[in-house]
Amino acid sequence: MPSAAPALVARTALLPRPDDLVALLPDDVAATDLVTWLRDGDGLVGWGRATSVTTSGPDRFAQADRWWHEVCAQSVVRDAVQLPGTGPVAFGSFSFADESAYGATLVVPSVVVGRRGGTSWVTTIRTGATLPQQPTVEPHPAPAAPAKPTLRTGALDREQWKSAVAKAVSRIQGGDVDKVVLARDVIAECDGPVDLRWLLTRLAGGYANTWTFAVDGLVGASPEMLVRREKGLVTSRVLAGTIRRTRDDEHDLALAAKLARSSKDLEEHEYAVRSVADALAPHCRSINVPESPFVLHLPNVMHLATDVAGVLTDESSSLRLAESLHPSAAVCGTPTPAAARVIGELEEMDRGRYAGPVGWMDASGDGEWAIALRCGALDRENPSAVRIFAGCGIVSGSDPAAELAESEAKLLPMRHALGDD
Ligand SMILES: C=C(O[C@@H]1C=C(C(=O)O)C=C[C@H]1O)C(=O)O
């Protein structure tokens, strides 16, 4: 059982608009106590740990949600801004698998700075009885560039992973499962402690239209929004179906048109959209599923993308909605239980928090949870190492060599951020 929920006091006040939220992260706080949620310059950054909870197992979402509810019920809040993300905020990351040794964490930082359109604010949070003073919020010197990291094989080397893909294809052709998402890990070893602020600067600068996140030592730039809940509206961005970009824009446009017509990718995409719409159905009315996907352009890859929206009909928090949507066919497969079994048999690794929900939630339960993709986990034992991940949706027409190349393209954001240009 998680620890008892403490009482918090929180104060949110307006702040002059900071240019760069990442620059506000202090350089003398442990990387696991820095949090970030950024897109196109707006979002939230935070540091310190007013309180936190860890949970594990199949109830990890419900336990964390209950804890946060109790914390908020006994908190004293002075919120002069009243926007989503003001007042006390919890940042969380959850393991992909129920049985994972990596569990889940909700962290409530002691300071959160937010920026949304023209409004910026700072929230200070403490356990105790007196309202905290507003801290000084100012940019810190830019972090130094790291040296090129060394890459080591993770659970499977390239050949082994290709043969896992080939086995997945035969399982699909044999009728065990329709689609399965297979992932691989690579260990990046740097020549000194990894500077999270450097990684975040690179990710937020290079991948501005993704959600750049850092929570409890998990860092990345995810293009996939599992669920956003804001004032009764629920939205989800589903991605599945990928093509690697070349360095030639004209050629990429032709590839995008090909992706939008590719029956293999459209089939893979359809599975993922269906799994999201079905999971939202018990919680929402007026669910809108566009008839065909659009092509999302990222610097390294292009994806087929569909934005699903609905109106919330129950009290589910954004975290409980994320639980209902996890794992979607975009990161597990279809049907879910059979795909999860094949993953367990073929990947030969614990995914940890990769491909699990990562995000934030405020006291109202509104929040945003992305799927932790294009990310890495800082190694708690070795501060110079990061375990980075990438996975691919496998369907009956998948070719192992092409999937390996796709996984390499999906590793690029983290490799570049780590200084491997
Ligand atoms: C599993 C990953 O990405 C997922 C798989 C995709 C695909 O197979 O086309 C596309 C986007 C994501 O839903 C990853 O980036 O690691």
PDB file of N, CA, C and O in Angstrom, residues 129-178:
ATOM      1  N   ALA A 129       1.874  23.748   7.534  1.00  0.00           N
ATOM      2  CA  ALA A 129       0.675  24.546   7.787  1.00  0.00           C
ATOM      3  C   ALA A 129       0.738  25.951   7.212  1.00  0.00           C
ATOM      4  O   ALA A 129      -0.286  26.563   6.967  1.00  0.00           O
ATOM      5  N   THR A 130       1.948  26.460   6.943  1.00  0.00           N
ATOM      6  CA  THR A 130       2.007  27.869   6.527  1.00  0.00           C
ATOM      7  C   THR A 130       2.238  27.989   5.022  1.00  0.00           C
ATOM      8  O   THR A 130       2.962  27.187   4.425  1.00  0.00           O
ATOM      9  N   LEU A 131       1.631  28.997   4.435  1.00  0.00           N
ATOM     10  CA  LEU A 131       1.789  29.208   2.998  1.00  0.00           C
ATOM     11  C   LEU A 131       3.225  29.587   2.670  1.00  0.00           C
ATOM     12  O   LEU A 131       3.795  30.467   3.312  1.00  0.00           O
ATOM     13  N   PRO A 132       3.830  28.910   1.692  1.00  0.00           N
ATOM     14  CA  PRO A 132       5.226  29.205   1.366  1.00  0.00           C
ATOM     15  C   PRO A 132       5.376  30.566   0.685  1.00  0.00           C
ATOM     16  O   PRO A 132       4.464  31.045   0.036  1.00  0.00           O
ATOM     17  N   GLN A 133       6.559  31.143   0.853  1.00  0.00           N
ATOM     18  CA  GLN A 133       6.888  32.379   0.138  1.00  0.00           C
ATOM     19  C   GLN A 133       7.157  32.040  -1.329  1.00  0.00           C
ATOM     20  O   GLN A 133       7.591  30.939  -1.642  1.00  0.00           O
ATOM     21  N   GLN A 134       6.943  33.027  -2.195  1.00  0.00           N
ATOM     22  CA  GLN A 134       7.244  32.814  -3.621  1.00  0.00           C
ATOM     23  C   GLN A 134       8.759  32.755  -3.815  1.00  0.00           C
ATOM     24  O   GLN A 134       9.474  33.644  -3.354  1.00  0.00           O
ATOM     25  N   PRO A 135       9.286  31.711  -4.461  1.00  0.00           N
ATOM     26  CA  PRO A 135      10.739  31.615  -4.641  1.00  0.00           C
ATOM     27  C   PRO A 135      11.216  32.535  -5.764  1.00  0.00           C
ATOM     28  O   PRO A 135      10.400  32.994  -6.566  1.00  0.00           O
ATOM     29  N   THR A 136      12.507  32.774  -5.823  1.00  0.00           N
ATOM     30  CA  THR A 136      13.034  33.520  -6.978  1.00  0.00           C
ATOM     31  C   THR A 136      13.066  32.561  -8.171  1.00  0.00           C
ATOM     32  O   THR A 136      13.522  31.428  -8.040  1.00  0.00           O
ATOM     33  N   VAL A 137      12.582  33.050  -9.294  1.00  0.00           N
ATOM     34  CA  VAL A 137      12.560  32.220 -10.504  1.00  0.00           C
ATOM     35  C   VAL A 137      13.414  32.932 -11.528  1.00  0.00           C
ATOM     36  O   VAL A 137      13.069  34.024 -11.981  1.00  0.00           O
ATOM     37  N   GLU A 138      14.559  32.367 -11.833  1.00  0.00           N
ATOM     38  CA  GLU A 138      15.435  33.022 -12.803  1.00  0.00           C
ATOM     39  C   GLU A 138      16.210  31.990 -13.606  1.00  0.00           C
ATOM     40  O   GLU A 138      16.424  30.866 -13.140  1.00  0.00           O
ATOM     41  N   PRO A 139      16.609  32.360 -14.829  1.00  0.00           N
ATOM     42  CA  PRO A 139      17.342  31.402 -15.652  1.00  0.00           C
ATOM     43  C   PRO A 139      18.699  31.055 -15.046  1.00  0.00           C
ATOM     44  O   PRO A 139      19.323  31.883 -14.400  1.00  0.00           O
ATOM     45  N   HIS A 140      19.124  29.829 -15.259  1.00  0.00           N
ATOM     46  CA  HIS A 140      20.446  29.369 -14.805  1.00  0.00           C
ATOM     47  C   HIS A 140      21.358  29.258 -16.019  1.00  0.00           C
ATOM     48  O   HIS A 140      20.883  29.154 -17.144  1.00  0.00           O
ATOM     49  N   PRO A 141      22.682  29.261 -15.796  1.00  0.00           N
ATOM     50  CA  PRO A 141      23.596  29.167 -16.944  1.00  0.00           C
ATOM     51  C   PRO A 141      23.303  27.915 -17.784  1.00  0.00           C
ATOM     52  O   PRO A 141      22.930  26.874 -17.231  1.00  0.00           O
ATOM     53  N   ALA A 142      23.469  28.045 -19.086  1.00  0.00           N
ATOM     54  CA  ALA A 142      23.180  26.917 -19.988  1.00  0.00           C
ATOM     55  C   ALA A 142      24.102  25.744 -19.670  1.00  0.00           C
ATOM     56  O   ALA A 142      25.288  25.946 -19.363  1.00  0.00           O
ATOM     57  N   PRO A 143      23.574  24.512 -19.722  1.00  0.00           N
ATOM     58  CA  PRO A 143      24.435  23.354 -19.470  1.00  0.00           C
ATOM     59  C   PRO A 143      25.466  23.165 -20.578  1.00  0.00           C
ATOM     60  O   PRO A 143      25.255  23.595 -21.716  1.00  0.00           O
ATOM     61  N   ALA A 144      26.578  22.501 -20.240  1.00  0.00           N
ATOM     62  CA  ALA A 144      27.630  22.255 -21.232  1.00  0.00           C
ATOM     63  C   ALA A 144      27.280  21.042 -22.093  1.00  0.00           C
ATOM     64  O   ALA A 144      26.621  20.114 -21.615  1.00  0.00           O
ATOM     65  N   ALA A 145      27.734  21.071 -23.338  1.00  0.00           N
ATOM     66  CA  ALA A 145      27.461  19.944 -24.244  1.00  0.00           C
ATOM     67  C   ALA A 145      28.236  18.706 -23.790  1.00  0.00           C
ATOM     68  O   ALA A 145      29.402  18.812 -23.412  1.00  0.00           O
ATOM     69  N   PRO A 146      27.601  17.543 -23.827  1.00  0.00           N
ATOM     70  CA  PRO A 146      28.324  16.329 -23.453  1.00  0.00           C
ATOM     71  C   PRO A 146      29.165  15.809 -24.623  1.00  0.00           C
ATOM     72  O   PRO A 146      28.957  16.210 -25.774  1.00  0.00           O
ATOM     73  N   ALA A 147      30.106  14.903 -24.328  1.00  0.00           N
ATOM     74  CA  ALA A 147      30.846  14.232 -25.405  1.00  0.00           C
ATOM     75  C   ALA A 147      29.943  13.150 -26.007  1.00  0.00           C
ATOM     76  O   ALA A 147      28.942  12.759 -25.403  1.00  0.00           O
ATOM     77  N   LYS A 148      30.317  12.683 -27.197  1.00  0.00           N
ATOM     78  CA  LYS A 148      29.536  11.644 -27.880  1.00  0.00           C
ATOM     79  C   LYS A 148      29.449  10.392 -26.984  1.00  0.00           C
ATOM     80  O   LYS A 148      30.471   9.930 -26.472  1.00  0.00           O
ATOM     81  N   PRO A 149      28.254   9.835 -26.807  1.00  0.00           N
ATOM     82  CA  PRO A 149      28.149   8.642 -25.947  1.00  0.00           C
ATOM     83  C   PRO A 149      28.567   7.371 -26.689  1.00  0.00           C
ATOM     84  O   PRO A 149      28.624   7.342 -27.911  1.00  0.00           O
ATOM     85  N   THR A 150      28.856   6.330 -25.930  1.00  0.00           N
ATOM     86  CA  THR A 150      29.092   5.005 -26.521  1.00  0.00           C
ATOM     87  C   THR A 150      27.776   4.241 -26.422  1.00  0.00           C
ATOM     88  O   THR A 150      27.113   4.296 -25.395  1.00  0.00           O
ATOM     89  N   LEU A 151      27.432   3.530 -27.517  1.00  0.00           N
ATOM     90  CA  LEU A 151      26.173   2.774 -27.477  1.00  0.00           C
ATOM     91  C   LEU A 151      26.460   1.297 -27.254  1.00  0.00           C
ATOM     92  O   LEU A 151      27.352   0.729 -27.892  1.00  0.00           O
ATOM     93  N   ARG A 152      25.728   0.707 -26.320  1.00  0.00           N
ATOM     94  CA  ARG A 152      25.880  -0.734 -26.050  1.00  0.00           C
ATOM     95  C   ARG A 152      24.570  -1.446 -26.323  1.00  0.00           C
ATOM     96  O   ARG A 152      23.492  -0.876 -26.157  1.00  0.00           O
ATOM     97  N   THR A 153      24.682  -2.709 -26.717  1.00  0.00           N
ATOM     98  CA  THR A 153      23.497  -3.525 -26.961  1.00  0.00           C
ATOM     99  C   THR A 153      22.698  -3.681 -25.676  1.00  0.00           C
ATOM    100  O   THR A 153      23.273  -3.882 -24.610  1.00  0.00           O
ATOM    101  N   GLY A 154      21.374  -3.590 -25.791  1.00  0.00           N
ATOM    102  CA  GLY A 154      20.518  -3.835 -24.630  1.00  0.00           C
ATOM    103  C   GLY A 154      20.171  -5.317 -24.558  1.00  0.00           C
ATOM    104  O   GLY A 154      21.048  -6.180 -24.671  1.00  0.00           O
ATOM    105  N   ALA A 155      18.889  -5.625 -24.418  1.00  0.00           N
ATOM    106  CA  ALA A 155      18.472  -7.027 -24.226  1.00  0.00           C
ATOM    107  C   ALA A 155      18.798  -7.885 -25.452  1.00  0.00           C
ATOM    108  O   ALA A 155      19.266  -9.011 -25.329  1.00  0.00           O
ATOM    109  N   LEU A 156      18.541  -7.362 -26.634  1.00  0.00           N
ATOM    110  CA  LEU A 156      18.780  -8.123 -27.872  1.00  0.00           C
ATOM    111  C   LEU A 156      19.635  -7.298 -28.819  1.00  0.00           C
ATOM    112  O   LEU A 156      19.451  -6.076 -28.910  1.00  0.00           O
ATOM    113  N   ASP A 157      20.557  -7.955 -29.537  1.00  0.00           N
ATOM    114  CA  ASP A 157      21.285  -7.195 -30.554  1.00  0.00           C
ATOM    115  C   ASP A 157      20.420  -7.105 -31.814  1.00  0.00           C
ATOM    116  O   ASP A 157      19.315  -7.657 -31.858  1.00  0.00           O
ATOM    117  N   ARG A 158      20.933  -6.420 -32.839  1.00  0.00           N
ATOM    118  CA  ARG A 158      20.090  -6.155 -34.018  1.00  0.00           C
ATOM    119  C   ARG A 158      19.592  -7.445 -34.670  1.00  0.00           C
ATOM    120  O   ARG A 158      18.439  -7.552 -35.063  1.00  0.00           O
ATOM    121  N   GLU A 159      20.506  -8.418 -34.816  1.00  0.00           N
ATOM    122  CA  GLU A 159      20.114  -9.687 -35.481  1.00  0.00           C
ATOM    123  C   GLU A 159      19.064 -10.428 -34.657  1.00  0.00           C
ATOM    124  O   GLU A 159      18.095 -10.957 -35.191  1.00  0.00           O
ATOM    125  N   GLN A 160      19.297 -10.458 -33.339  1.00  0.00           N
ATOM    126  CA  GLN A 160      18.331 -11.143 -32.468  1.00  0.00           C
ATOM    127  C   GLN A 160      16.965 -10.455 -32.529  1.00  0.00           C
ATOM    128  O   GLN A 160      15.929 -11.106 -32.521  1.00  0.00           O
ATOM    129  N   TRP A 161      16.996  -9.129 -32.603  1.00  0.00           N
ATOM    130  CA  TRP A 161      15.714  -8.411 -32.627  1.00  0.00           C
ATOM    131  C   TRP A 161      14.990  -8.655 -33.948  1.00  0.00           C
ATOM    132  O   TRP A 161      13.785  -8.872 -33.975  1.00  0.00           O
ATOM    133  N   LYS A 162      15.760  -8.694 -35.053  1.00  0.00           N
ATOM    134  CA  LYS A 162      15.122  -8.991 -36.347  1.00  0.00           C
ATOM    135  C   LYS A 162      14.494 -10.376 -36.310  1.00  0.00           C
ATOM    136  O   LYS A 162      13.406 -10.596 -36.836  1.00  0.00           O
ATOM    137  N   SER A 163      15.165 -11.324 -35.657  1.00  0.00           N
ATOM    138  CA  SER A 163      14.548 -12.662 -35.641  1.00  0.00           C
ATOM    139  C   SER A 163      13.331 -12.675 -34.717  1.00  0.00           C
ATOM    140  O   SER A 163      12.366 -13.401 -34.988  1.00  0.00           O
ATOM    141  N   ALA A 164      13.316 -11.825 -33.686  1.00  0.00           N
ATOM    142  CA  ALA A 164      12.098 -11.701 -32.866  1.00  0.00           C
ATOM    143  C   ALA A 164      10.950 -11.153 -33.725  1.00  0.00           C
ATOM    144  O   ALA A 164       9.806 -11.615 -33.624  1.00  0.00           O
ATOM    145  N   VAL A 165      11.269 -10.178 -34.604  1.00  0.00           N
ATOM    146  CA  VAL A 165      10.236  -9.627 -35.491  1.00  0.00           C
ATOM    147  C   VAL A 165       9.714 -10.728 -36.425  1.00  0.00           C
ATOM    148  O   VAL A 165       8.499 -10.872 -36.621  1.00  0.00           O
ATOM    149  N   ALA A 166      10.652 -11.529 -36.972  1.00  0.00           N
ATOM    150  CA  ALA A 166      10.243 -12.606 -37.879  1.00  0.00           C
ATOM    151  C   ALA A 166       9.327 -13.595 -37.142  1.00  0.00           C
ATOM    152  O   ALA A 166       8.312 -14.068 -37.692  1.00  0.00           O
ATOM    153  N   LYS A 167       9.659 -13.875 -35.891  1.00  0.00           N
ATOM    154  CA  LYS A 167       8.806 -14.789 -35.109  1.00  0.00           C
ATOM    155  C   LYS A 167       7.431 -14.162 -34.882  1.00  0.00           C
ATOM    156  O   LYS A 167       6.409 -14.848 -34.938  1.00  0.00           O
ATOM    157  N   ALA A 168       7.407 -12.850 -34.618  1.00  0.00           N
ATOM    158  CA  ALA A 168       6.115 -12.174 -34.409  1.00  0.00           C
ATOM    159  C   ALA A 168       5.268 -12.273 -35.676  1.00  0.00           C
ATOM    160  O   ALA A 168       4.061 -12.539 -35.606  1.00  0.00           O
ATOM    161  N   VAL A 169       5.924 -12.087 -36.847  1.00  0.00           N
ATOM    162  CA  VAL A 169       5.181 -12.181 -38.111  1.00  0.00           C
ATOM    163  C   VAL A 169       4.580 -13.583 -38.260  1.00  0.00           C
ATOM    164  O   VAL A 169       3.406 -13.727 -38.621  1.00  0.00           O
ATOM    165  N   SER A 170       5.360 -14.627 -37.912  1.00  0.00           N
ATOM    166  CA  SER A 170       4.753 -15.974 -38.062  1.00  0.00           C
ATOM    167  C   SER A 170       3.629 -16.193 -37.054  1.00  0.00           C
ATOM    168  O   SER A 170       2.649 -16.866 -37.379  1.00  0.00           O
ATOM    169  N   ARG A 171       3.752 -15.616 -35.863  1.00  0.00           N
ATOM    170  CA  ARG A 171       2.650 -15.748 -34.896  1.00  0.00           C
ATOM    171  C   ARG A 171       1.390 -15.052 -35.436  1.00  0.00           C
ATOM    172  O   ARG A 171       0.274 -15.533 -35.238  1.00  0.00           O
ATOM    173  N   ILE A 172       1.590 -13.931 -36.123  1.00  0.00           N
ATOM    174  CA  ILE A 172       0.445 -13.199 -36.690  1.00  0.00           C
ATOM    175  C   ILE A 172      -0.154 -14.026 -37.834  1.00  0.00           C
ATOM    176  O   ILE A 172      -1.366 -14.233 -37.905  1.00  0.00           O
ATOM    177  N   GLN A 173       0.741 -14.540 -38.692  1.00  0.00           N
ATOM    178  CA  GLN A 173       0.247 -15.332 -39.828  1.00  0.00           C
ATOM    179  C   GLN A 173      -0.420 -16.620 -39.346  1.00  0.00           C
ATOM    180  O   GLN A 173      -1.340 -17.121 -39.980  1.00  0.00           O
ATOM    181  N   GLY A 174       0.045 -17.126 -38.205  1.00  0.00           N
ATOM    182  CA  GLY A 174      -0.567 -18.331 -37.627  1.00  0.00           C
ATOM    183  C   GLY A 174      -1.883 -18.041 -36.920  1.00  0.00           C
ATOM    184  O   GLY A 174      -2.528 -18.958 -36.411  1.00  0.00           O
ATOM    185  N   GLY A 175      -2.258 -16.754 -36.817  1.00  0.00           N
ATOM    186  CA  GLY A 175      -3.571 -16.408 -36.265  1.00  0.00           C
ATOM    187  C   GLY A 175      -3.592 -16.209 -34.752  1.00  0.00           C
ATOM    188  O   GLY A 175      -4.649 -15.986 -34.163  1.00  0.00           O
ATOM    189  N   ASP A 176      -2.410 -16.213 -34.073  1.00  0.00           N
ATOM    190  CA  ASP A 176      -2.396 -16.012 -32.611  1.00  0.00           C
ATOM    191  C   ASP A 176      -2.798 -14.594 -32.230  1.00  0.00           C
ATOM    192  O   ASP A 176      -3.327 -14.348 -31.152  1.00  0.00           O
ATOM    193  N   VAL A 177      -2.460 -13.631 -33.115  1.00  0.00           N
ATOM    194  CA  VAL A 177      -2.601 -12.225 -32.782  1.00  0.00           C
ATOM    195  C   VAL A 177      -2.657 -11.445 -34.101  1.00  0.00           C
ATOM    196  O   VAL A 177      -2.169 -11.917 -35.130  1.00  0.00           O
ATOM    197  N   ASP A 178      -3.313 -10.256 -34.099  1.00  0.00           N
ATOM    198  CA  ASP A 178      -3.415  -9.474 -35.345  1.00  0.00           C
ATOM    199  C   ASP A 178      -2.231  -8.525 -35.526  1.00  0.00           C
ATOM    200  O   ASP A 178      -1.722  -8.341 -36.619  1.00  0.00           O
TER     201      ASP A 178
END
